[in-house]
Amino acid sequence: MKIEPAQAIDSSELTIPVNDSLQGRTILVTGAGDGIGKAAARTFARSGATVILLGRTQSKLEAVYDAIASENLPEAIIHPMDLAIAGSEDYDTLGRSIQEQFPALDGLLHNASELGALGPIQHYAPESWMKLMQININAVFMLTRALLPALQQSDDARILFTSSSVGRKGRAYWGAYAVSKFATEGLMQVLAEELAETTRIRVNSINPGATRTEMRRAAYPAENPMSLPTAESLMPAYLHLMQPGSASHHGETIDIRTLLTELPG
Ligand code: NAP
């Protein structure tokens, strides 16, 4: 599968200033077409990175591509992929393409997830469980595995796994979503320990907390979205963790809101 640039348009506001803290770096963001992933992709581009936009809906990825292009930032790459159906060969092909086209992969933000059904375990449909696990954790494993050779070519790579509060303390009725996030934490910990001594790849898991996105609206339909922080407001913490200077974090379960309060400015 070839990684192809594409065209298109977006007008959403991003308040983070343009800087060069990710200059020359290549970063892949999953779920880059919407919500937090979209804000992260634009933030990384604004900081000088070439961003590989991976997601399910091509038109959404094209809108992010165009938002980046409209600011004359490094040209993004669109890579449509449905994590529910992609197989290991698709991930391996992507990994090889990145190695052919870039000297290294410097960052990987695992952000795409599905909420799936909410309800008691006893009534959770097995096929829904399997599909959600495929997207939220099996795909995360396969993508990580396939991209590690490219990440190892970077002198200072970052992998961020996206978790949730329900992946750190179980909560009734959150079903496969919560279990997949526990698995995400486990994958992060195992990988972090494996890579700690042998590479300069730094691996952490982040919990963005309640954020004004489609996923949050689906989980809490009665909630006023305007009462929630925007994805854009989280971006200083995402940028901090993706920057080469953030090497002190490794193998950590990070709460984005807490980190935001600790950052200067
Ligand atoms: P969102 O707005 O629903 O966006 C999710 C993204 O994942 C979308 O771009 C979606 O693509 C993509 N995606 C879903 N299924 C996919 C698939 N099968 N293949 C490829 N891409 C797929 O969610 P969000 O709120 O930004 O969430 C981002 C991350 O933060 C998730 O890991 C979530 O669990 C975590 N999180 C969010 C909150 C919150 O309050 N929002 C709280 C805690 C943790 P399409 O748009 O094309 O469907």
mmCIF file of C-alpha atoms and ligand atoms in Angstrom:
data_model
loop_
_atom_site.group_PDB
_atom_site.id
_atom_site.type_symbol
_atom_site.label_atom_id
_atom_site.label_comp_id
_atom_site.label_asym_id
_atom_site.label_seq_id
_atom_site.Cartn_x
_atom_site.Cartn_y
_atom_site.Cartn_z
ATOM 1 C CA MET A 1 0.000 0.000 0.000
ATOM 2 C CA LYS A 2 1.451 3.359 -1.006
ATOM 3 C CA ILE A 3 1.205 6.355 1.303
ATOM 4 C CA GLU A 4 -0.365 9.108 -0.793
ATOM 5 C CA PRO A 5 -0.736 12.832 -0.221
ATOM 6 C CA ALA A 6 -4.242 14.178 -0.914
ATOM 7 C CA GLN A 7 -6.178 17.424 -1.143
ATOM 8 C CA ALA A 8 -9.115 19.153 0.674
ATOM 9 C CA ILE A 9 -10.495 22.080 3.620
ATOM 10 C CA ASP A 10 -11.037 22.792 7.328
ATOM 11 C CA SER A 11 -11.790 25.871 9.358
ATOM 12 C CA SER A 12 -11.695 24.771 13.004
ATOM 13 C CA GLU A 13 -9.753 26.987 15.380
ATOM 14 C CA LEU A 14 -6.447 25.971 16.910
ATOM 15 C CA THR A 15 -4.986 28.350 19.431
ATOM 16 C CA ILE A 16 -1.546 26.807 19.888
ATOM 17 C CA PRO A 17 1.117 29.067 18.346
ATOM 18 C CA VAL A 18 3.342 27.972 15.493
ATOM 19 C CA ASN A 19 6.843 27.006 16.674
ATOM 20 C CA ASP A 20 9.644 24.678 15.596
ATOM 21 C CA SER A 21 9.858 22.252 18.510
ATOM 22 C CA LEU A 22 9.102 19.268 16.227
ATOM 23 C CA GLN A 23 11.019 20.579 13.219
ATOM 24 C CA GLY A 24 12.134 17.804 10.890
ATOM 25 C CA ARG A 25 10.310 15.085 12.790
ATOM 26 C CA THR A 26 7.807 12.616 11.350
ATOM 27 C CA ILE A 27 4.852 11.654 13.518
ATOM 28 C CA LEU A 28 1.975 9.260 12.872
ATOM 29 C CA VAL A 29 -1.380 9.995 14.519
ATOM 30 C CA THR A 30 -4.212 7.460 14.482
ATOM 31 C CA GLY A 31 -7.777 8.735 14.488
ATOM 32 C CA ALA A 32 -6.390 11.950 13.023
ATOM 33 C CA GLY A 33 -9.626 12.952 11.316
ATOM 34 C CA ASP A 34 -11.642 14.002 14.351
ATOM 35 C CA GLY A 35 -11.635 14.965 18.013
ATOM 36 C CA ILE A 36 -8.370 14.845 19.927
ATOM 37 C CA GLY A 37 -6.436 13.206 17.085
ATOM 38 C CA LYS A 38 -7.332 16.009 14.705
ATOM 39 C CA ALA A 39 -6.176 18.665 17.170
ATOM 40 C CA ALA A 40 -2.969 16.712 17.841
ATOM 41 C CA ALA A 41 -2.178 16.293 14.150
ATOM 42 C CA ARG A 42 -2.584 20.023 13.531
ATOM 43 C CA THR A 43 -0.575 20.883 16.647
ATOM 44 C CA PHE A 44 2.321 18.646 15.633
ATOM 45 C CA ALA A 45 2.272 20.134 12.123
ATOM 46 C CA ARG A 46 2.244 23.642 13.604
ATOM 47 C CA SER A 47 5.366 22.654 15.513
ATOM 48 C CA GLY A 48 7.187 21.635 12.357
ATOM 49 C CA ALA A 49 6.443 17.908 12.063
ATOM 50 C CA THR A 50 5.443 16.018 8.962
ATOM 51 C CA VAL A 51 2.318 14.252 10.151
ATOM 52 C CA ILE A 52 1.016 10.957 8.814
ATOM 53 C CA LEU A 53 -2.751 11.127 9.217
ATOM 54 C CA LEU A 54 -4.186 7.658 9.768
ATOM 55 C CA GLY A 55 -7.929 7.224 10.134
ATOM 56 C CA ARG A 56 -11.074 5.575 8.893
ATOM 57 C CA THR A 57 -12.866 8.370 7.012
ATOM 58 C CA GLN A 58 -10.928 9.758 4.068
ATOM 59 C CA SER A 59 -12.935 12.992 3.826
ATOM 60 C CA LYS A 60 -12.120 13.836 7.455
ATOM 61 C CA LEU A 61 -8.422 13.174 6.875
ATOM 62 C CA GLU A 62 -8.563 15.385 3.785
ATOM 63 C CA ALA A 63 -10.061 18.211 5.851
ATOM 64 C CA VAL A 64 -7.167 17.962 8.312
ATOM 65 C CA TYR A 65 -4.707 17.791 5.433
ATOM 66 C CA ASP A 66 -6.157 21.004 4.023
ATOM 67 C CA ALA A 67 -6.132 22.783 7.380
ATOM 68 C CA ILE A 68 -2.413 21.992 7.608
ATOM 69 C CA ALA A 69 -1.770 23.010 3.998
ATOM 70 C CA SER A 70 -3.674 26.282 4.459
ATOM 71 C CA GLU A 71 -1.123 27.317 7.087
ATOM 72 C CA ASN A 72 1.834 26.455 4.820
ATOM 73 C CA LEU A 73 3.014 23.833 7.309
ATOM 74 C CA PRO A 74 4.948 20.696 6.315
ATOM 75 C CA GLU A 75 2.794 18.701 3.892
ATOM 76 C CA ALA A 76 0.882 15.951 5.669
ATOM 77 C CA ILE A 77 0.405 12.399 4.410
ATOM 78 C CA ILE A 78 -3.003 10.752 4.365
ATOM 79 C CA HIS A 79 -3.236 7.059 5.132
ATOM 80 C CA PRO A 80 -6.836 5.827 5.297
ATOM 81 C CA MET A 81 -7.115 2.601 7.247
ATOM 82 C CA ASP A 82 -10.032 0.940 9.010
ATOM 83 C CA LEU A 83 -8.513 -0.578 12.131
ATOM 84 C CA ALA A 84 -11.485 -2.924 12.446
ATOM 85 C CA ILE A 85 -10.530 -4.842 9.319
ATOM 86 C CA ALA A 86 -6.834 -4.157 8.676
ATOM 87 C CA GLY A 87 -4.626 -7.241 8.885
ATOM 88 C CA SER A 88 -1.015 -7.633 9.967
ATOM 89 C CA GLU A 89 0.147 -7.406 6.322
ATOM 90 C CA ASP A 90 -1.467 -3.942 6.039
ATOM 91 C CA TYR A 91 0.491 -2.756 9.064
ATOM 92 C CA ASP A 92 3.720 -4.296 7.803
ATOM 93 C CA THR A 93 3.244 -2.595 4.424
ATOM 94 C CA LEU A 94 2.703 0.731 6.148
ATOM 95 C CA GLY A 95 5.850 0.216 8.235
ATOM 96 C CA ARG A 96 7.908 -0.546 5.130
ATOM 97 C CA SER A 97 6.479 2.486 3.289
ATOM 98 C CA ILE A 98 7.459 4.771 6.140
ATOM 99 C CA GLN A 99 10.979 3.343 6.195
ATOM 100 C CA GLU A 100 11.259 3.884 2.436
ATOM 101 C CA GLN A 101 9.969 7.460 2.510
ATOM 102 C CA PHE A 102 11.456 8.840 5.733
ATOM 103 C CA PRO A 103 14.791 8.488 7.525
ATOM 104 C CA ALA A 104 12.894 7.561 10.710
ATOM 105 C CA LEU A 105 9.569 7.724 12.483
ATOM 106 C CA ASP A 106 9.941 10.053 15.475
ATOM 107 C CA GLY A 107 6.524 9.799 17.049
ATOM 108 C CA LEU A 108 3.461 7.570 17.213
ATOM 109 C CA LEU A 109 0.245 8.738 18.842
ATOM 110 C CA HIS A 110 -2.169 5.849 19.314
ATOM 111 C CA ASN A 111 -5.358 7.846 19.592
ATOM 112 C CA ALA A 112 -8.085 6.114 17.536
ATOM 113 C CA SER A 113 -10.650 4.242 19.574
ATOM 114 C CA GLU A 114 -14.258 3.209 19.527
ATOM 115 C CA LEU A 115 -16.546 3.545 22.523
ATOM 116 C CA GLY A 116 -18.692 0.578 21.539
ATOM 117 C CA ALA A 117 -21.690 -0.567 23.523
ATOM 118 C CA LEU A 118 -22.139 0.408 27.161
ATOM 119 C CA GLY A 119 -23.922 -2.151 29.317
ATOM 120 C CA PRO A 120 -23.482 -5.114 31.634
ATOM 121 C CA ILE A 121 -20.932 -7.790 30.781
ATOM 122 C CA GLN A 122 -23.667 -10.431 30.907
ATOM 123 C CA HIS A 123 -25.455 -8.793 27.992
ATOM 124 C CA TYR A 124 -22.416 -7.689 25.990
ATOM 125 C CA ALA A 125 -22.673 -9.135 22.465
ATOM 126 C CA PRO A 126 -19.570 -11.257 21.765
ATOM 127 C CA GLU A 127 -19.208 -9.965 18.187
ATOM 128 C CA SER A 128 -19.305 -6.351 19.458
ATOM 129 C CA TRP A 129 -16.686 -7.238 22.076
ATOM 130 C CA MET A 130 -14.398 -8.792 19.446
ATOM 131 C CA LYS A 131 -14.749 -5.820 17.091
ATOM 132 C CA LEU A 132 -13.991 -3.305 19.788
ATOM 133 C CA MET A 133 -10.953 -5.245 20.962
ATOM 134 C CA GLN A 134 -9.752 -5.409 17.360
ATOM 135 C CA ILE A 135 -9.853 -1.607 17.027
ATOM 136 C CA ASN A 136 -8.833 -0.547 20.516
ATOM 137 C CA ILE A 137 -6.052 -3.005 21.350
ATOM 138 C CA ASN A 138 -5.249 -5.605 18.664
ATOM 139 C CA ALA A 139 -4.718 -2.866 16.086
ATOM 140 C CA VAL A 140 -2.609 -0.922 18.584
ATOM 141 C CA PHE A 141 -0.371 -3.966 19.051
ATOM 142 C CA MET A 142 -0.084 -4.648 15.296
ATOM 143 C CA LEU A 143 0.662 -1.026 14.431
ATOM 144 C CA THR A 144 3.255 -0.711 17.200
ATOM 145 C CA ARG A 145 4.939 -3.947 16.138
ATOM 146 C CA ALA A 146 5.067 -2.894 12.482
ATOM 147 C CA LEU A 147 6.356 0.626 13.201
ATOM 148 C CA LEU A 148 9.033 -0.230 15.767
ATOM 149 C CA PRO A 149 11.778 -0.648 13.120
ATOM 150 C CA ALA A 150 11.087 2.879 11.822
ATOM 151 C CA LEU A 151 10.863 4.244 15.382
ATOM 152 C CA GLN A 152 14.192 2.624 16.235
ATOM 153 C CA GLN A 153 15.786 4.625 13.414
ATOM 154 C CA SER A 154 14.953 7.841 15.261
ATOM 155 C CA ASP A 155 17.455 9.152 17.782
ATOM 156 C CA ASP A 156 14.680 10.116 20.208
ATOM 157 C CA ALA A 157 11.278 8.628 19.384
ATOM 158 C CA ARG A 158 8.046 8.872 21.358
ATOM 159 C CA ILE A 159 5.108 6.471 21.582
ATOM 160 C CA LEU A 160 1.951 7.673 23.299
ATOM 161 C CA PHE A 161 -0.858 5.243 24.044
ATOM 162 C CA THR A 162 -4.268 6.732 24.808
ATOM 163 C CA SER A 163 -6.012 5.343 27.826
ATOM 164 C CA SER A 164 -8.924 6.506 29.946
ATOM 165 C CA SER A 165 -9.884 6.745 33.598
ATOM 166 C CA VAL A 166 -11.945 3.563 33.082
ATOM 167 C CA GLY A 167 -8.737 1.818 31.959
ATOM 168 C CA ARG A 168 -7.130 2.569 35.307
ATOM 169 C CA LYS A 169 -10.031 1.758 37.614
ATOM 170 C CA GLY A 170 -12.825 -0.485 36.387
ATOM 171 C CA ARG A 171 -16.320 0.998 36.131
ATOM 172 C CA ALA A 172 -19.607 -0.871 35.772
ATOM 173 C CA TYR A 173 -21.161 -0.960 32.294
ATOM 174 C CA TRP A 174 -18.110 0.343 30.443
ATOM 175 C CA GLY A 175 -17.597 -3.150 29.000
ATOM 176 C CA ALA A 176 -15.042 -3.800 26.284
ATOM 177 C CA TYR A 177 -13.983 -0.146 26.104
ATOM 178 C CA ALA A 178 -12.756 -0.189 29.705
ATOM 179 C CA VAL A 179 -11.117 -3.600 29.323
ATOM 180 C CA SER A 180 -9.372 -2.490 26.114
ATOM 181 C CA LYS A 181 -7.942 0.508 27.953
ATOM 182 C CA PHE A 182 -6.619 -1.726 30.759
ATOM 183 C CA ALA A 183 -4.942 -3.762 28.020
ATOM 184 C CA THR A 184 -3.531 -0.559 26.556
ATOM 185 C CA GLU A 185 -1.937 0.262 29.906
ATOM 186 C CA GLY A 186 -0.497 -3.264 30.011
ATOM 187 C CA LEU A 187 0.926 -3.016 26.507
ATOM 188 C CA MET A 188 2.516 0.328 27.371
ATOM 189 C CA GLN A 189 4.131 -1.079 30.523
ATOM 190 C CA VAL A 190 5.496 -4.206 28.837
ATOM 191 C CA LEU A 191 6.860 -2.241 25.883
ATOM 192 C CA ALA A 192 8.332 0.497 28.070
ATOM 193 C CA GLU A 193 10.282 -2.045 30.071
ATOM 194 C CA GLU A 194 11.476 -3.833 26.929
ATOM 195 C CA LEU A 195 12.717 -0.611 25.350
ATOM 196 C CA ALA A 196 14.062 1.145 28.440
ATOM 197 C CA GLU A 197 17.678 0.012 28.228
ATOM 198 C CA THR A 198 18.076 -0.835 24.565
ATOM 199 C CA THR A 199 16.589 2.149 22.734
ATOM 200 C CA ARG A 200 15.899 5.860 23.100
ATOM 201 C CA ILE A 201 12.199 5.330 22.400
ATOM 202 C CA ARG A 202 10.109 6.746 25.227
ATOM 203 C CA VAL A 203 6.727 5.145 25.841
ATOM 204 C CA ASN A 204 3.871 6.453 27.979
ATOM 205 C CA SER A 205 0.103 6.237 28.298
ATOM 206 C CA ILE A 206 -2.084 9.304 28.573
ATOM 207 C CA ASN A 207 -5.574 9.929 29.835
ATOM 208 C CA PRO A 208 -6.992 13.076 28.220
ATOM 209 C CA GLY A 209 -9.928 13.217 30.648
ATOM 210 C CA ALA A 210 -13.419 14.406 29.742
ATOM 211 C CA THR A 211 -13.091 16.286 26.467
ATOM 212 C CA ARG A 212 -15.598 17.890 24.097
ATOM 213 C CA THR A 213 -15.656 15.304 21.276
ATOM 214 C CA GLU A 214 -18.069 12.973 19.529
ATOM 215 C CA MET A 215 -16.994 10.061 21.710
ATOM 216 C CA ARG A 216 -17.764 11.962 24.899
ATOM 217 C CA ARG A 217 -21.150 13.064 23.490
ATOM 218 C CA ALA A 218 -21.995 9.431 22.721
ATOM 219 C CA ALA A 219 -21.035 8.340 26.243
ATOM 220 C CA TYR A 220 -22.833 11.213 28.010
ATOM 221 C CA PRO A 221 -25.655 12.374 25.709
ATOM 222 C CA ALA A 222 -27.345 14.496 28.412
ATOM 223 C CA GLU A 223 -24.193 16.462 29.208
ATOM 224 C CA ASN A 224 -23.732 20.021 27.973
ATOM 225 C CA PRO A 225 -20.661 19.794 25.703
ATOM 226 C CA MET A 226 -19.893 23.463 26.328
ATOM 227 C CA SER A 227 -19.085 22.558 29.943
ATOM 228 C CA LEU A 228 -16.125 20.465 28.762
ATOM 229 C CA PRO A 229 -12.604 21.460 27.753
ATOM 230 C CA THR A 230 -11.873 21.338 24.035
ATOM 231 C CA ALA A 231 -9.362 18.980 22.472
ATOM 232 C CA GLU A 232 -7.335 22.037 21.476
ATOM 233 C CA SER A 233 -6.928 23.064 25.125
ATOM 234 C CA LEU A 234 -5.081 19.801 25.858
ATOM 235 C CA MET A 235 -2.488 20.304 23.164
ATOM 236 C CA PRO A 236 0.322 21.892 25.201
ATOM 237 C CA ALA A 237 0.552 18.591 27.116
ATOM 238 C CA TYR A 238 0.453 16.458 23.950
ATOM 239 C CA LEU A 239 3.145 18.628 22.416
ATOM 240 C CA HIS A 240 5.289 18.427 25.545
ATOM 241 C CA LEU A 241 5.157 14.626 25.514
ATOM 242 C CA MET A 242 5.948 14.415 21.801
ATOM 243 C CA GLN A 243 8.971 16.710 21.981
ATOM 244 C CA PRO A 244 12.523 15.348 22.070
ATOM 245 C CA GLY A 245 13.139 17.102 25.405
ATOM 246 C CA SER A 246 10.517 15.043 27.266
ATOM 247 C CA ALA A 247 12.795 12.032 27.794
ATOM 248 C CA SER A 248 12.203 12.028 31.542
ATOM 249 C CA HIS A 249 8.782 10.460 31.032
ATOM 250 C CA HIS A 250 8.963 6.737 30.352
ATOM 251 C CA GLY A 251 6.624 3.908 31.316
ATOM 252 C CA GLU A 252 4.317 6.403 33.003
ATOM 253 C CA THR A 253 0.532 6.573 33.214
ATOM 254 C CA ILE A 254 0.045 10.273 32.647
ATOM 255 C CA ASP A 255 -3.028 12.337 33.379
ATOM 256 C CA ILE A 256 -3.103 15.086 30.765
ATOM 257 C CA ARG A 257 -4.993 17.528 32.990
ATOM 258 C CA THR A 258 -2.437 17.133 35.772
ATOM 259 C CA LEU A 259 0.431 17.562 33.343
ATOM 260 C CA LEU A 260 -1.160 20.730 31.968
ATOM 261 C CA THR A 261 -1.095 22.296 35.425
ATOM 262 C CA GLU A 262 2.608 21.448 35.783
ATOM 263 C CA LEU A 263 3.738 22.934 32.480
ATOM 264 C CA PRO A 264 5.223 26.429 32.488
ATOM 265 C CA GLY A 265 2.945 29.195 31.217
HETATM 266 P P1 NAP B 1 -13.558 10.717 18.626
HETATM 267 O O1 NAP B 1 -13.838 12.172 18.491
HETATM 268 O O2 NAP B 1 -14.670 9.741 18.559
HETATM 269 O O3 NAP B 1 -12.435 10.345 17.556
HETATM 270 C C1 NAP B 1 -11.996 9.014 17.458
HETATM 271 C C2 NAP B 1 -11.155 8.883 16.224
HETATM 272 O O4 NAP B 1 -10.835 7.489 16.068
HETATM 273 C C3 NAP B 1 -11.891 9.316 14.960
HETATM 274 O O5 NAP B 1 -11.025 10.041 14.126
HETATM 275 C C4 NAP B 1 -12.273 7.984 14.321
HETATM 276 O O6 NAP B 1 -12.355 8.018 12.917
HETATM 277 C C5 NAP B 1 -11.105 7.099 14.742
HETATM 278 N N1 NAP B 1 -11.488 5.699 14.647
HETATM 279 C C6 NAP B 1 -12.480 5.068 15.310
HETATM 280 N N2 NAP B 1 -12.602 3.806 14.859
HETATM 281 C C7 NAP B 1 -11.660 3.645 13.904
HETATM 282 C C8 NAP B 1 -11.302 2.578 13.052
HETATM 283 N N3 NAP B 1 -11.960 1.411 13.058
HETATM 284 N N4 NAP B 1 -10.290 2.758 12.183
HETATM 285 C C9 NAP B 1 -9.632 3.944 12.122
HETATM 286 N N5 NAP B 1 -9.939 4.989 12.882
HETATM 287 C C10 NAP B 1 -10.953 4.855 13.761
HETATM 288 O O7 NAP B 1 -12.844 10.403 20.012
HETATM 289 P P2 NAP B 1 -11.940 11.308 20.977
HETATM 290 O O8 NAP B 1 -12.794 11.724 22.100
HETATM 291 O O9 NAP B 1 -11.183 12.304 20.197
HETATM 292 O O10 NAP B 1 -10.967 10.178 21.566
HETATM 293 C C11 NAP B 1 -9.583 10.111 21.260
HETATM 294 C C12 NAP B 1 -8.936 9.180 22.254
HETATM 295 O O11 NAP B 1 -9.076 9.722 23.584
HETATM 296 C C13 NAP B 1 -9.575 7.786 22.311
HETATM 297 O O12 NAP B 1 -8.566 6.823 22.470
HETATM 298 C C14 NAP B 1 -10.452 7.838 23.542
HETATM 299 O O13 NAP B 1 -10.645 6.550 24.092
HETATM 300 C C15 NAP B 1 -9.634 8.735 24.445
HETATM 301 N N6 NAP B 1 -10.405 9.414 25.493
HETATM 302 C C16 NAP B 1 -11.310 10.368 25.172
HETATM 303 C C17 NAP B 1 -12.024 11.005 26.194
HETATM 304 C C18 NAP B 1 -13.039 12.064 25.899
HETATM 305 O O14 NAP B 1 -13.689 12.560 26.842
HETATM 306 N N7 NAP B 1 -13.225 12.497 24.661
HETATM 307 C C19 NAP B 1 -11.780 10.672 27.550
HETATM 308 C C20 NAP B 1 -10.835 9.686 27.835
HETATM 309 C C21 NAP B 1 -10.144 9.069 26.795
HETATM 310 P P3 NAP B 1 -13.715 8.477 12.175
HETATM 311 O O15 NAP B 1 -13.964 9.895 12.638
HETATM 312 O O16 NAP B 1 -13.384 8.371 10.751
HETATM 313 O O17 NAP B 1 -14.777 7.542 12.639
#
